[in-house]
């Protein structure tokens, strides 16, 4: 927790766990999701997205999904339910959300 009393619950997924990374030969990078920790205590809409860090190919496109997620008040659960095209780097967003529950490097190529 930082001095201002604001903390975060965060998880990340490596691009090397994404099929698009392998098909395009670009497996370096990661996507990290930051959530408001207090939203994990609520039974509905758990894990509200507070921000994200995208260090990956096509980052300028992927970050827009997080901007929309924050604006709409989406949660980790909402990203898990989202089905991006396959193979695409958008799949890494879903894997980063799944990282709150499991190790995304241990999932099959279909993530879940």
Short mmCIF file of N, CA, C and O in Angstrom, two decimals, residues 6 13 24 36 46 59 68 93 97 107:
data_model
loop_
_atom_site.label_atom_id
_atom_site.label_comp_id
_atom_site.label_asym_id
_atom_site.label_seq_id
_atom_site.Cartn_x
_atom_site.Cartn_y
_atom_site.Cartn_z
N UNK A 6 -3.82 4.13 -0.85
CA UNK A 6 -4.39 3.47 -2.03
C UNK A 6 -3.50 2.30 -2.39
O UNK A 6 -2.29 2.46 -2.56
N UNK A 13 0.24 -11.18 -17.34
CA UNK A 13 0.38 -12.33 -18.22
C UNK A 13 1.46 -12.02 -19.24
O UNK A 13 1.47 -10.94 -19.83
N UNK A 24 3.34 -14.86 -34.86
CA UNK A 24 3.95 -13.66 -35.44
C UNK A 24 5.42 -13.52 -35.07
O UNK A 24 6.08 -12.57 -35.52
N UNK A 36 -8.86 -2.25 -8.05
CA UNK A 36 -9.09 -1.65 -6.74
C UNK A 36 -9.24 -2.79 -5.75
O UNK A 36 -10.14 -3.62 -5.88
N UNK A 46 -16.78 -8.05 -8.81
CA UNK A 46 -15.50 -8.13 -8.11
C UNK A 46 -14.35 -7.78 -9.04
O UNK A 46 -14.36 -8.08 -10.21
N UNK A 59 0.61 -2.63 -28.55
CA UNK A 59 0.19 -2.03 -27.27
C UNK A 59 -0.73 -0.84 -27.49
O UNK A 59 -1.68 -0.64 -26.73
N UNK A 68 -11.52 1.75 -22.19
CA UNK A 68 -12.96 1.53 -22.23
C UNK A 68 -13.43 0.78 -20.97
O UNK A 68 -14.47 1.11 -20.40
N UNK A 93 -5.10 -9.94 -22.98
CA UNK A 93 -5.90 -9.22 -22.01
C UNK A 93 -6.71 -10.20 -21.17
O UNK A 93 -6.78 -10.07 -19.95
N UNK A 97 -6.41 -11.26 -17.09
CA UNK A 97 -7.56 -11.34 -16.17
C UNK A 97 -7.62 -12.71 -15.51
O UNK A 97 -7.86 -12.83 -14.30
N UNK A 107 -2.10 -22.56 -18.94
CA UNK A 107 -3.36 -22.77 -19.65
C UNK A 107 -3.11 -23.27 -21.07
O UNK A 107 -2.05 -23.01 -21.64
#
